[in-house]
Tab-separated table of C-alpha atoms in Angstrom:
chain	number	residue	atom	x	y	z
A	30	MET	CA	46.554	-0.397	-5.666
A	31	ALA	CA	47.775	2.165	-8.210
A	32	PHE	CA	51.164	0.361	-8.335
A	33	LEU	CA	49.493	-2.935	-9.220
A	34	PHE	CA	47.381	-1.209	-11.840
A	35	PHE	CA	50.387	0.083	-13.784
A	36	LYS	CA	52.540	-3.015	-13.257
A	37	TYR	CA	50.272	-5.635	-14.834
A	38	ARG	CA	49.434	-5.858	-18.480
A	39	ARG	CA	46.211	-4.649	-20.064
A	40	ARG	CA	44.055	-7.709	-19.252
A	41	ARG	CA	45.254	-7.845	-15.672
A	42	ARG	CA	44.729	-4.126	-15.319
A	43	LEU	CA	41.110	-4.619	-16.330
A	44	VAL	CA	40.639	-7.324	-13.680
A	45	VAL	CA	42.126	-5.121	-10.983
A	46	LEU	CA	39.952	-2.198	-12.109
A	47	VAL	CA	36.792	-4.325	-11.935
A	48	VAL	CA	37.696	-5.611	-8.451
A	49	CYS	CA	38.358	-2.086	-7.207
A	50	SER	CA	35.071	-0.892	-8.662
A	51	LEU	CA	33.169	-3.695	-6.944
A	52	VAL	CA	34.799	-2.937	-3.596
A	53	ILE	CA	33.989	0.767	-3.896
A	54	ALA	CA	30.413	0.053	-5.042
A	55	ASN	CA	29.873	-2.328	-2.148
A	56	TYR	CA	31.163	0.224	0.354
A	57	ILE	CA	28.909	2.945	-1.090
A	58	ALA	CA	25.901	0.605	-0.998
A	59	LEU	CA	26.536	-0.200	2.627
A	60	LYS	CA	26.751	3.467	3.466
A	61	LEU	CA	23.572	4.287	1.569
A	62	TYR	CA	21.687	1.599	3.476
A	63	GLY	CA	22.900	2.951	6.755
A	64	TYR	CA	25.331	0.234	7.832
A	65	ASP	CA	28.256	1.245	10.041
A	66	LEU	CA	30.897	-1.467	9.613
A	67	THR	CA	33.082	-0.115	12.407
A	68	SER	CA	30.532	-0.336	15.196
A	69	PHE	CA	29.349	-3.939	14.934
A	70	LYS	CA	31.782	-5.384	17.490
A	71	GLN	CA	30.998	-2.611	19.951
A	72	ASP	CA	27.283	-3.408	19.819
A	73	GLU	CA	27.608	-7.179	19.420
A	74	LYS	CA	26.668	-7.749	23.053
A	75	ARG	CA	23.596	-5.555	22.714
A	76	PHE	CA	22.516	-7.396	19.542
A	77	ASP	CA	22.636	-10.776	21.296
A	78	GLN	CA	20.251	-9.593	23.991
A	79	SER	CA	16.534	-10.202	23.807
A	80	PRO	CA	14.312	-7.118	23.302
A	81	TRP	CA	13.229	-7.400	26.944
A	82	GLN	CA	16.838	-7.158	28.166
A	83	GLN	CA	17.694	-4.137	26.028
A	84	GLN	CA	16.325	-1.687	28.562
A	85	ASP	CA	19.328	-2.439	30.747
A	86	ALA	CA	21.616	-1.789	27.775
A	87	GLY	CA	20.719	1.882	27.736
A	88	LEU	CA	18.243	1.792	24.823
A	89	PRO	CA	15.258	4.160	24.808
A	90	ARG	CA	12.326	2.754	26.717
A	91	ALA	CA	10.112	3.218	23.654
A	92	GLN	CA	11.983	0.379	21.949
A	93	ASN	CA	11.369	-2.254	24.569
A	94	THR	CA	7.751	-1.655	25.471
A	95	ARG	CA	6.381	-5.169	25.847
A	96	HIS	CA	2.826	-5.638	24.652
A	97	GLU	CA	1.635	-7.973	27.377
A	98	ASN	CA	-1.912	-8.174	26.060
A	99	ILE	CA	-1.128	-9.666	22.628
A	100	VAL	CA	-4.515	-11.318	22.458
A	101	GLY	CA	-6.469	-8.728	24.396
A	102	LEU	CA	-9.465	-8.619	22.089
A	103	LEU	CA	-9.942	-12.370	22.147
A	104	GLN	CA	-9.808	-12.384	25.938
A	105	ASN	CA	-12.919	-10.232	26.097
A	106	GLN	CA	-15.858	-12.416	27.085
A	107	SER	CA	-18.435	-10.098	25.473
A	108	ASP	CA	-16.641	-10.275	22.102
A	109	LEU	CA	-16.635	-14.054	22.239
A	110	GLU	CA	-20.329	-14.156	23.078
A	111	HIS	CA	-21.057	-11.696	20.235
A	112	VAL	CA	-19.353	-13.853	17.619
A	113	GLU	CA	-20.838	-17.008	19.155
A	114	SER	CA	-24.342	-15.572	18.677
A	115	HIS	CA	-23.625	-14.930	14.981
A	116	ARG	CA	-22.207	-18.443	14.627
A	117	THR	CA	-25.328	-19.997	16.117
A	118	GLU	CA	-27.646	-17.916	13.927
A	119	ALA	CA	-25.682	-18.850	10.810
A	120	GLY	CA	-25.765	-22.530	11.705
A	121	LEU	CA	-22.003	-23.048	11.655
A	122	ASP	CA	-20.910	-26.384	13.097
A	123	TRP	CA	-18.096	-24.835	15.094
A	124	ASP	CA	-17.761	-23.368	18.555
A	125	PHE	CA	-15.098	-21.825	20.710
A	126	GLY	CA	-14.610	-24.953	22.846
A	127	ASP	CA	-12.407	-24.049	25.789
A	128	LEU	CA	-11.721	-20.599	24.362
A	129	SER	CA	-14.321	-18.897	26.547
A	130	LYS	CA	-13.329	-20.923	29.614
A	131	ASN	CA	-9.538	-20.987	29.542
A	132	MET	CA	-8.345	-17.546	28.530
A	133	THR	CA	-4.760	-18.469	27.795
A	134	THR	CA	-2.628	-17.576	24.816
A	135	VAL	CA	-2.122	-21.231	23.916
A	136	SER	CA	-5.814	-22.118	23.876
A	137	ILE	CA	-6.621	-18.987	21.888
A	138	GLN	CA	-4.026	-19.765	19.245
A	139	GLN	CA	-5.225	-23.361	18.953
A	140	ASN	CA	-8.878	-22.421	18.604
A	141	MET	CA	-8.182	-19.574	16.171
A	142	THR	CA	-7.155	-22.211	13.617
A	143	SER	CA	-10.818	-23.164	13.330
A	144	LEU	CA	-11.788	-19.510	12.992
A	145	LEU	CA	-9.382	-18.968	10.103
A	146	ASN	CA	-10.634	-22.102	8.365
A	147	ILE	CA	-14.215	-20.812	8.111
A	148	ASN	CA	-13.164	-17.562	6.453
A	149	PHE	CA	-14.460	-18.681	3.056
A	150	ARG	CA	-17.871	-19.419	4.538
A	151	ALA	CA	-18.187	-15.964	6.077
A	152	ASP	CA	-18.441	-14.456	2.583
A	153	ASN	CA	-21.861	-16.008	2.088
A	154	LEU	CA	-23.327	-15.558	5.567
A	155	LYS	CA	-26.632	-13.692	5.529
A	156	LEU	CA	-27.947	-12.796	8.937
A	157	GLY	CA	-31.229	-11.190	9.941
A	158	ASN	CA	-31.918	-8.353	7.520
A	159	GLY	CA	-29.469	-9.647	4.908
A	160	ILE	CA	-26.400	-7.787	6.165
A	161	LYS	CA	-23.224	-9.834	5.828
A	162	ASP	CA	-21.720	-11.153	8.998
A	163	HIS	CA	-18.453	-9.259	9.433
A	164	ALA	CA	-17.950	-10.214	13.071
A	165	VAL	CA	-15.915	-13.318	12.254
A	166	LYS	CA	-13.820	-11.524	9.624
A	167	SER	CA	-13.191	-8.567	11.940
A	168	LEU	CA	-12.076	-10.887	14.705
A	169	GLU	CA	-9.837	-12.759	12.298
A	170	LEU	CA	-8.177	-9.547	11.049
A	171	LYS	CA	-7.548	-8.281	14.568
A	172	PHE	CA	-6.049	-11.611	15.523
A	173	VAL	CA	-3.704	-11.488	12.511
A	174	LEU	CA	-2.636	-7.943	13.423
A	175	GLN	CA	-1.994	-8.994	17.015
A	176	GLN	CA	0.096	-11.907	15.793
A	177	PHE	CA	2.000	-9.445	13.602
A	178	GLU	CA	2.700	-7.244	16.621
A	179	ALA	CA	3.923	-10.298	18.540
A	180	TRP	CA	6.194	-11.154	15.600
A	181	LYS	CA	7.647	-7.630	15.522
A	182	ILE	CA	8.311	-7.673	19.265
A	183	GLU	CA	9.967	-11.092	19.034
A	184	HIS	CA	12.315	-9.949	16.257
A	185	PHE	CA	12.664	-6.318	17.263
A	186	ASN	CA	16.360	-6.537	18.140
A	187	VAL	CA	17.106	-7.871	14.648
A	188	ILE	CA	14.927	-5.311	12.863
A	189	SER	CA	16.385	-2.307	14.673
A	190	ASN	CA	20.028	-3.407	14.445
A	191	ARG	CA	21.597	-1.946	11.301
A	192	GLU	CA	25.027	-3.504	11.738
A	193	VAL	CA	24.020	-6.841	10.211
A	194	PRO	CA	22.031	-7.836	7.099
A	195	LEU	CA	18.315	-8.112	7.721
A	196	LYS	CA	17.318	-11.791	7.745
A	197	LEU	CA	13.965	-12.694	9.270
A	198	PRO	CA	11.270	-15.313	8.875
A	199	PRO	CA	8.148	-13.903	7.182
A	200	PRO	CA	5.500	-12.373	9.472
A	201	PRO	CA	2.233	-14.339	9.879
A	202	HIS	CA	0.320	-12.419	7.195
A	203	VAL	CA	2.987	-12.890	4.474
A	204	ASN	CA	2.380	-16.245	2.809
A	205	ASN	CA	5.192	-16.232	0.255
A	206	SER	CA	8.603	-16.610	1.916
A	207	SER	CA	10.422	-16.179	-1.406
A	208	ILE	CA	8.846	-12.756	-2.016
A	209	TRP	CA	9.539	-11.822	1.599
A	210	ASP	CA	13.260	-12.598	1.251
A	211	LYS	CA	13.484	-10.569	-1.952
A	212	MET	CA	11.765	-7.567	-0.366
A	213	LEU	CA	14.141	-7.672	2.607
A	214	THR	CA	17.143	-7.834	0.300
A	215	ILE	CA	16.104	-4.987	-2.001
A	216	PHE	CA	14.469	-2.589	0.490
A	217	PRO	CA	15.956	-3.417	3.911
A	218	LEU	CA	15.672	0.148	5.221
A	219	VAL	CA	11.920	0.207	4.640
A	220	PHE	CA	11.496	-2.628	7.094
A	221	ARG	CA	14.143	-1.401	9.566
A	222	ARG	CA	12.562	2.030	9.810
A	223	LEU	CA	8.846	1.275	9.494
A	224	MET	CA	8.252	-2.211	10.853
A	225	ARG	CA	8.197	-1.300	14.540
A	226	PRO	CA	5.668	-2.362	17.186
A	227	PHE	CA	2.588	-0.167	16.768
A	228	LEU	CA	1.272	1.675	19.806
A	229	THR	CA	-2.094	0.412	20.990
A	230	ASP	CA	-3.481	3.797	22.111
A	231	TYR	CA	-3.628	5.236	18.569
A	232	LYS	CA	-6.103	4.398	15.821
A	233	ASN	CA	-3.444	5.187	13.226
A	234	PRO	CA	-0.494	2.770	13.066
A	235	CYS	CA	1.990	4.750	15.178
A	236	PHE	CA	5.353	3.721	16.616
A	237	ARG	CA	8.414	5.122	18.372
A	238	GLU	CA	11.747	5.538	16.627
A	239	ASP	CA	15.099	4.823	18.250
A	240	ASP	CA	15.241	8.340	19.690
A	241	GLY	CA	11.740	7.974	21.157
A	242	SER	CA	10.064	10.311	18.640
A	243	LEU	CA	6.516	9.492	17.603
A	244	ARG	CA	6.001	8.433	13.993
A	245	CYS	CA	2.740	7.423	12.319
A	246	LEU	CA	1.900	5.650	9.076
A	247	PRO	CA	-1.333	6.169	7.092
A	248	TYR	CA	-4.557	4.606	8.346
A	249	PHE	CA	-5.945	4.534	4.816
A	250	ILE	CA	-4.321	4.673	1.377
A	251	GLU	CA	-6.027	6.085	-1.699
A	252	ILE	CA	-4.133	4.269	-4.437
A	253	GLY	CA	-5.645	5.996	-7.462
A	254	ALA	CA	-6.187	5.741	-10.212
A	255	ALA	CA	-4.578	8.694	-11.988
A	256	LYS	CA	-6.986	11.045	-13.852
A	257	CYS	CA	-9.970	9.388	-12.167
A	258	GLY	CA	-10.826	12.167	-9.721
A	259	SER	CA	-8.592	10.997	-6.869
A	260	THR	CA	-7.708	14.576	-5.890
A	261	ASP	CA	-11.326	15.672	-5.686
A	262	LEU	CA	-12.181	12.548	-3.697
A	263	TYR	CA	-9.300	13.019	-1.248
A	264	TYR	CA	-10.112	16.635	-0.403
A	265	HIS	CA	-13.780	15.750	0.097
A	266	ILE	CA	-12.911	12.834	2.384
A	267	THR	CA	-10.490	14.863	4.501
A	268	ARG	CA	-13.103	17.490	5.353
A	269	HIS	CA	-14.236	15.145	8.120
A	270	PRO	CA	-13.126	16.516	11.531
A	271	GLN	CA	-11.630	13.129	12.499
A	272	ILE	CA	-9.367	13.047	9.412
A	273	VAL	CA	-6.232	15.188	9.351
A	274	GLN	CA	-5.580	16.531	5.861
A	275	LEU	CA	-1.953	16.147	4.806
A	276	TYR	CA	0.014	16.822	1.644
A	277	LYS	CA	-1.521	14.803	-1.202
A	278	GLU	CA	0.537	12.544	-3.449
A	279	PRO	CA	3.816	12.058	-1.585
A	280	HIS	CA	4.396	8.974	-3.809
A	281	PHE	CA	6.581	7.508	-1.088
A	282	TRP	CA	6.478	3.847	-2.063
A	283	THR	CA	6.971	4.350	-5.783
A	284	HIS	CA	9.474	7.221	-5.691
A	285	MET	CA	11.067	7.639	-2.258
A	286	ALA	CA	11.404	4.324	-0.387
A	287	LYS	CA	15.120	3.826	-1.000
A	288	SER	CA	17.295	5.577	1.590
A	289	ASP	CA	17.299	6.790	5.178
A	290	LYS	CA	17.019	10.374	4.015
A	291	SER	CA	13.984	9.769	1.783
A	292	ILE	CA	12.203	7.720	4.457
A	293	THR	CA	12.810	10.478	7.000
A	294	LYS	CA	11.529	13.056	4.514
A	295	TYR	CA	8.310	11.074	4.070
A	296	LEU	CA	7.791	10.671	7.801
A	297	ASN	CA	8.398	14.395	8.269
A	298	THR	CA	5.601	15.213	5.798
A	299	LEU	CA	3.257	13.323	8.128
A	300	ARG	CA	4.151	15.319	11.253
A	301	LYS	CA	1.130	17.542	10.825
A	302	PHE	CA	-0.785	14.589	12.212
A	303	ASN	CA	1.387	14.662	15.355
A	304	LYS	CA	0.553	18.328	15.850
A	305	ALA	CA	-3.156	17.553	15.498
A	306	LEU	CA	-2.812	14.874	18.162
A	307	VAL	CA	-1.295	17.411	20.542
A	308	THR	CA	-3.893	20.085	19.716
A	309	GLN	CA	-7.017	17.930	19.822
A	310	ARG	CA	-5.768	15.298	22.277
A	311	ASP	CA	-7.754	12.577	20.545
A	312	ASN	CA	-5.428	9.635	19.859
A	313	GLU	CA	-8.137	7.026	19.483
A	314	SER	CA	-10.261	8.628	16.755
A	315	LEU	CA	-7.994	10.888	14.657
A	316	ILE	CA	-6.654	9.366	11.435
A	317	PHE	CA	-4.914	10.412	8.226
A	318	GLY	CA	-4.329	8.879	4.813
A	319	ASP	CA	-1.894	8.826	1.908
A	320	ALA	CA	-3.348	9.553	-1.548
A	321	SER	CA	-0.837	8.680	-4.280
A	322	PRO	CA	-2.228	7.328	-7.591
A	323	SER	CA	1.115	5.826	-8.608
A	324	TYR	CA	0.739	3.102	-5.959
A	325	PHE	CA	-1.944	1.481	-8.110
A	326	TRP	CA	0.193	0.734	-11.157
A	327	ASP	CA	3.776	2.051	-11.037
A	328	ASN	CA	6.184	-0.807	-10.235
A	329	ASN	CA	9.039	0.362	-12.461
A	330	ARG	CA	11.503	0.666	-9.574
A	331	ILE	CA	11.093	-2.979	-8.613
A	332	PRO	CA	13.659	-5.318	-10.212
A	333	ARG	CA	12.705	-8.032	-12.668
A	334	ASN	CA	14.119	-11.469	-13.362
A	335	LYS	CA	15.759	-12.560	-16.607
A	336	ASN	CA	12.321	-13.221	-18.136
A	337	ARG	CA	11.311	-9.610	-17.462
A	338	GLU	CA	8.865	-10.654	-14.755
A	339	LEU	CA	8.495	-8.556	-11.614
A	340	LEU	CA	9.952	-10.075	-8.457
A	341	PHE	CA	7.044	-8.530	-6.531
A	342	VAL	CA	4.889	-5.400	-6.638
A	343	TRP	CA	4.534	-2.437	-4.295
A	344	ALA	CA	1.293	-3.900	-2.983
A	345	ASP	CA	3.409	-6.709	-1.480
A	346	VAL	CA	5.629	-4.230	0.360
A	347	VAL	CA	2.752	-2.054	1.610
A	348	HIS	CA	0.850	-5.107	2.824
A	349	ALA	CA	3.933	-6.499	4.582
A	350	VAL	CA	4.337	-3.257	6.566
A	351	MET	CA	0.645	-2.304	6.996
A	352	PRO	CA	-1.641	-5.362	6.703
A	353	GLY	CA	-4.445	-3.495	8.474
A	354	ALA	CA	-4.534	-0.478	6.115
A	355	LYS	CA	-7.800	0.553	4.476
A	356	ILE	CA	-7.458	0.794	0.679
A	357	ILE	CA	-9.580	3.213	-1.370
A	358	LEU	CA	-9.634	3.072	-5.178
A	359	ILE	CA	-11.603	5.224	-7.616
A	360	LEU	CA	-11.866	4.048	-11.247
A	361	ARG	CA	-13.066	5.959	-14.284
A	362	ASN	CA	-14.252	4.703	-17.671
A	363	PRO	CA	-10.896	3.517	-19.059
A	364	ILE	CA	-11.490	5.284	-22.378
A	365	ASP	CA	-11.968	8.665	-20.698
A	366	ARG	CA	-9.081	8.033	-18.306
A	367	THR	CA	-6.686	7.145	-21.129
A	368	ILE	CA	-7.605	10.178	-23.243
A	369	SER	CA	-7.484	12.574	-20.278
A	370	ASP	CA	-4.101	11.231	-19.215
A	371	TYR	CA	-2.781	11.660	-22.763
A	372	PHE	CA	-3.882	15.288	-22.941
A	373	TYR	CA	-2.484	15.967	-19.481
A	374	SER	CA	0.952	14.661	-20.538
A	375	GLY	CA	1.188	17.441	-23.139
A	376	ARG	CA	1.746	15.048	-26.057
A	377	HIS	CA	-1.481	15.877	-27.888
A	378	GLN	CA	-0.988	17.471	-31.305
A	379	SER	CA	-4.169	16.712	-33.210
A	380	PRO	CA	-7.103	14.246	-33.211
A	381	ALA	CA	-5.444	12.319	-36.035
A	382	ASP	CA	-2.188	12.151	-34.062
A	383	LEU	CA	-4.047	10.763	-31.040
A	384	HIS	CA	-5.765	8.111	-33.170
A	385	LYS	CA	-2.458	6.997	-34.655
A	386	ASN	CA	-0.810	6.744	-31.233
A	387	VAL	CA	-3.769	4.778	-29.858
A	388	GLN	CA	-3.417	2.240	-32.647
A	389	VAL	CA	0.309	1.850	-32.011
A	390	ALA	CA	-0.138	1.501	-28.230
A	391	THR	CA	-2.902	-1.115	-28.485
A	392	LYS	CA	-0.891	-3.200	-30.959
A	393	LEU	CA	2.146	-3.076	-28.656
A	394	PHE	CA	0.069	-4.154	-25.659
A	395	ASN	CA	-1.641	-7.006	-27.508
A	396	ALA	CA	1.696	-8.209	-28.825
A	397	CYS	CA	3.058	-8.180	-25.286
A	398	LEU	CA	0.151	-10.289	-24.012
A	399	LYS	CA	1.021	-13.043	-26.496
A	400	GLN	CA	4.388	-13.544	-24.785
A	401	HIS	CA	3.970	-12.232	-21.242
A	402	SER	CA	1.470	-11.985	-18.387
A	403	TYR	CA	-1.022	-9.248	-17.595
A	404	ARG	CA	1.235	-8.124	-14.759
A	405	ASP	CA	4.271	-7.809	-17.010
A	406	CYS	CA	2.487	-5.962	-19.808
A	407	ALA	CA	0.524	-3.624	-17.526
A	408	THR	CA	3.580	-2.695	-15.453
A	409	GLY	CA	6.311	-3.420	-17.996
A	410	THR	CA	9.074	-1.247	-19.339
A	411	THR	CA	7.372	-0.810	-22.733
A	412	LYS	CA	6.344	2.820	-23.136
A	413	TYR	CA	2.732	3.129	-24.207
A	414	TYR	CA	1.536	6.556	-25.330
A	415	PRO	CA	-1.213	7.019	-24.477
A	416	ARG	CA	-0.644	5.111	-21.225
A	417	LEU	CA	-3.491	2.679	-21.751
A	418	HIS	CA	-1.773	0.010	-19.611
A	419	ILE	CA	-2.805	1.983	-16.503
A	420	SER	CA	-6.420	1.644	-17.655
A	421	VAL	CA	-6.198	-2.137	-17.818
A	422	TYR	CA	-7.532	-2.107	-14.267
A	423	ILE	CA	-7.896	-5.847	-13.779
A	424	ALA	CA	-4.112	-6.338	-13.830
A	425	HIS	CA	-3.623	-3.942	-10.918
A	426	VAL	CA	-6.800	-4.642	-8.939
A	427	ARG	CA	-5.937	-8.329	-8.859
A	428	GLU	CA	-2.567	-7.573	-7.228
A	429	TRP	CA	-4.093	-5.554	-4.362
A	430	LEU	CA	-6.965	-7.972	-3.755
A	431	ARG	CA	-4.506	-10.853	-3.792
A	432	LEU	CA	-3.150	-9.423	-0.537
A	433	TYR	CA	-5.902	-7.395	1.115
A	434	PRO	CA	-9.318	-8.952	1.907
A	435	ARG	CA	-12.258	-7.443	0.043
A	436	GLU	CA	-13.580	-5.882	3.259
A	437	GLN	CA	-10.462	-3.685	3.446
A	438	VAL	CA	-10.703	-2.410	-0.134
A	439	LEU	CA	-13.336	0.109	-1.233
A	440	ILE	CA	-13.673	0.492	-5.015
A	441	ILE	CA	-15.940	3.199	-6.437
A	442	ARG	CA	-16.510	4.552	-9.931
A	443	THR	CA	-15.785	8.148	-10.896
A	444	GLU	CA	-19.139	8.296	-12.669
A	445	ASP	CA	-20.978	7.337	-9.477
A	446	TRP	CA	-18.969	9.844	-7.462
A	447	HIS	CA	-19.970	12.706	-9.764
A	448	ASP	CA	-23.508	11.606	-10.672
A	449	HIS	CA	-24.831	10.867	-7.197
A	450	ALA	CA	-24.998	13.076	-4.128
A	451	LYS	CA	-21.431	13.207	-2.849
A	452	ASN	CA	-22.574	13.483	0.741
A	453	ASP	CA	-24.287	10.095	0.460
A	454	MET	CA	-21.114	8.510	-0.878
A	455	LEU	CA	-19.090	10.214	1.821
A	456	GLN	CA	-21.271	8.500	4.414
A	457	GLN	CA	-20.384	5.184	2.792
A	458	ILE	CA	-16.674	6.048	2.860
A	459	TYR	CA	-16.769	7.183	6.500
A	460	LYS	CA	-18.476	3.939	7.457
A	461	PHE	CA	-15.755	2.047	5.600
A	462	LEU	CA	-13.101	3.996	7.517
A	463	GLU	CA	-14.925	3.219	10.785
A	464	ILE	CA	-15.281	6.835	11.850
A	465	ASP	CA	-18.352	8.789	12.933
A	466	GLY	CA	-20.999	9.370	10.304
A	467	LEU	CA	-22.028	12.963	9.761
A	468	SER	CA	-25.401	14.298	8.730
A	469	GLU	CA	-25.810	16.720	5.822
A	470	ALA	CA	-25.906	19.636	8.264
A	471	GLU	CA	-22.718	18.513	10.022
A	472	LEU	CA	-20.658	18.123	6.853
A	473	PRO	CA	-18.520	21.152	5.964
A	474	ASP	CA	-19.659	23.363	3.108
A	475	LEU	CA	-17.371	22.020	0.410
A	476	LYS	CA	-18.329	24.746	-2.068
A	477	GLU	CA	-16.534	27.300	0.085
A	478	ASP	CA	-13.333	25.314	0.384
A	479	SER	CA	-10.410	27.158	-1.196
A	480	VAL	CA	-8.574	23.938	-2.106
A	481	LEU	CA	-11.542	22.602	-4.056
A	482	LYS	CA	-12.001	25.969	-5.768
A	483	GLU	CA	-8.402	25.730	-6.938
A	484	ILE	CA	-9.000	22.171	-8.206
A	485	GLU	CA	-12.066	23.220	-10.195
A	486	SER	CA	-10.189	26.219	-11.609
A	487	LYS	CA	-7.334	24.009	-12.795
A	488	LYS	CA	-9.791	21.574	-14.377
A	489	ALA	CA	-11.519	24.375	-16.260
A	490	THR	CA	-8.216	25.799	-17.486
A	491	GLU	CA	-6.987	22.360	-18.583
A	492	LYS	CA	-10.202	21.600	-20.450
A	493	LYS	CA	-10.185	24.951	-22.220
A	494	SER	CA	-6.505	24.882	-23.210
A	495	LYS	CA	-6.288	21.242	-24.309
A	496	ASN	CA	-9.679	20.871	-25.954
A	497	LEU	CA	-10.503	17.600	-24.171
A	498	GLY	CA	-13.606	16.967	-26.253
A	499	ASN	CA	-11.744	17.043	-29.567
A	500	VAL	CA	-11.463	13.274	-30.128
A	501	LEU	CA	-12.390	11.402	-33.297
A	502	PRO	CA	-15.382	9.029	-32.947
A	503	GLU	CA	-13.322	6.217	-34.470
A	504	THR	CA	-10.708	6.709	-31.735
A	505	ARG	CA	-13.262	6.128	-28.995
A	506	ALA	CA	-14.647	3.128	-30.899
A	507	TYR	CA	-11.157	1.690	-31.265
A	508	LEU	CA	-10.470	2.074	-27.520
A	509	ASP	CA	-13.893	0.673	-26.655
A	510	GLU	CA	-13.087	-2.505	-28.570
A	511	PHE	CA	-9.681	-2.743	-26.887
A	512	PHE	CA	-10.957	-2.326	-23.313
A	513	LYS	CA	-14.074	-4.490	-23.729
A	514	THR	CA	-12.335	-7.743	-22.817
A	515	HIS	CA	-10.383	-6.226	-19.933
A	516	ASN	CA	-13.509	-4.571	-18.501
A	517	LYS	CA	-15.400	-7.856	-18.714
A	518	GLU	CA	-12.682	-9.594	-16.742
A	519	LEU	CA	-12.732	-6.815	-14.127
A	520	ALA	CA	-16.533	-6.939	-13.794
A	521	ASP	CA	-16.459	-10.723	-13.381
A	522	TYR	CA	-13.639	-10.497	-10.841
A	523	LEU	CA	-15.487	-7.919	-8.728
A	524	GLY	CA	-18.921	-9.372	-9.349
A	525	ASP	CA	-20.275	-5.993	-10.457
A	526	GLU	CA	-21.449	-5.267	-14.028
A	527	ALA	CA	-21.148	-1.533	-13.407
A	528	PHE	CA	-17.457	-1.922	-14.249
A	529	LEU	CA	-18.381	-2.794	-17.832
A	530	TRP	CA	-19.038	0.966	-18.237
A	531	LYS	CA	-22.034	0.528	-20.486
A	532	ASP	CA	-23.766	3.590	-19.028
C-alpha cells in the first residue's frame, strides 16, 4: 500500500489515502461493535439453527429457555371473568366469544384484536365509585409484553449472534419500522445485549447473558427533570423496603449506550440489586429504578438528518427495550428551574448579566421555532444559556407520552411535592409502582437519613454561595411571558391547569 502511495501522483495519492482511511475506520467500527470477522464461518451452522435447537450446540441453557406459557395470563379463567364483569357494567358491546371456551393461542390472538380496538373507550369508563376501569388496559399491556417476549424468543438466535449485522422486523409494540431500522443501525449493541427474553419469576425485567449470569434492567425510570427535585424524590422513594436503592444518575442512555464496555459498566452498577435478591430471597416483589434527569431532554448523541431533524429520541430506544417500564417525572415552575439551572452551571455573574442572557436565549429559541419544530429547537444543537429549552416541557413530555400510555407515566409538580405531606404523595407513588402501601408508622424516618442530610446541606451551601434569590423582577417577568404559551400547551395536553403554574 505504501508503494502505491508514493508511485501515483498527488491526486491519486489522495484517493488511495481516502480508501485506506475508510478501510481502517470500518475495521475499527466493527471491532468497537463487537464483531469478530474471523469466526463467522465457524459459527455459521449454529446461527442457522432455531433457538430451540441451540441447546444441542453447546450454548448455555439460559439462552434457550422456551417460554411455553406465552399467553399465561389470558388463559386464566378468573382474569377473563374479572374483565368480563367490567365490560358488562360499562355496557361495552363486545365479549370474549370463544376466548373463555377455547384456550388456545390462536383464539386468544384473534380475540385480542377486539380488546386492542376498545382501548380509546377505556379512557372514559367510569365504574361504580367513579374509579377508572384499568382492567382492560392492564390486560392489554400484559398481552403486548407477552407478545414482545414471544418476538424475542423467535428472533433470539439473530439478536445474540454478533457475527452478522442486526436486521430484524420491529417488535409488536414498535409502530414505526423506519425508526426501528435506524435504531438498530446506530445502536446495535444496545439491542444485542439488552433485548433478551425476560425471566418470568422476577418483577424487575431480568434476563440471562450468554455466560448465564443474571442481569436486570430498571423497573421504573425517573427521567427528571434537572433542578426539579429529582434527587430528593428518588431518595424518598427508595426508602421503601421493596425498592433497592442504587447509584443515582448513571445517565446510561444519554452518555454510555455505545460500546460493549460501557453497557457492561452500566449493568455492573446494577448488581447491588442481584445481591439484594440473594439476601432477601424475594424475586417477585423487589424492584429498583434508574433516576437520570438527562433522559428527559438530552438527545444530542442521536444523529440528525440533513434538515437538522432528529432521527429518533432516546424515549424511542428505551421504549423499544422496556415497553413495560414505569416512568416518573417531576416538573418545577419553568422559571425557577431555568434560573436554578443557570446558577448551578456557574455562569452567573450579576443580575444584569442574567437578564441579558435570558433575552438572548429567548430570542434564539423563538427564531428557531420559526424555521424548525418544537423537537428540534428543544433538543437542538443551539446552545441556550440559560438552558431554557429544557424548561419547554411540552416538547419532551409529548415524546414520552407518544410511546408510553398515560397509565405508565406519573407526572408530579415540585411545588406539590414540597407543599403537601410527602408521605401522602409517597403512597400515591407506591401505588403507581404496584408495591405495598405503607402507613405513616411503617415509613422510615427520612429526617435521620444521612443521604438526605447531605442533600439538604448541599442545597443550603449552594443557595448561600450563589445568592439564588438575587434576580431582577423584570427577568422573572420576561421569562413568565416566554413560558406562558408553552405552559398553556402543556396544561392542555395533560388536561391539568396546575401546569400553568399560576400558584
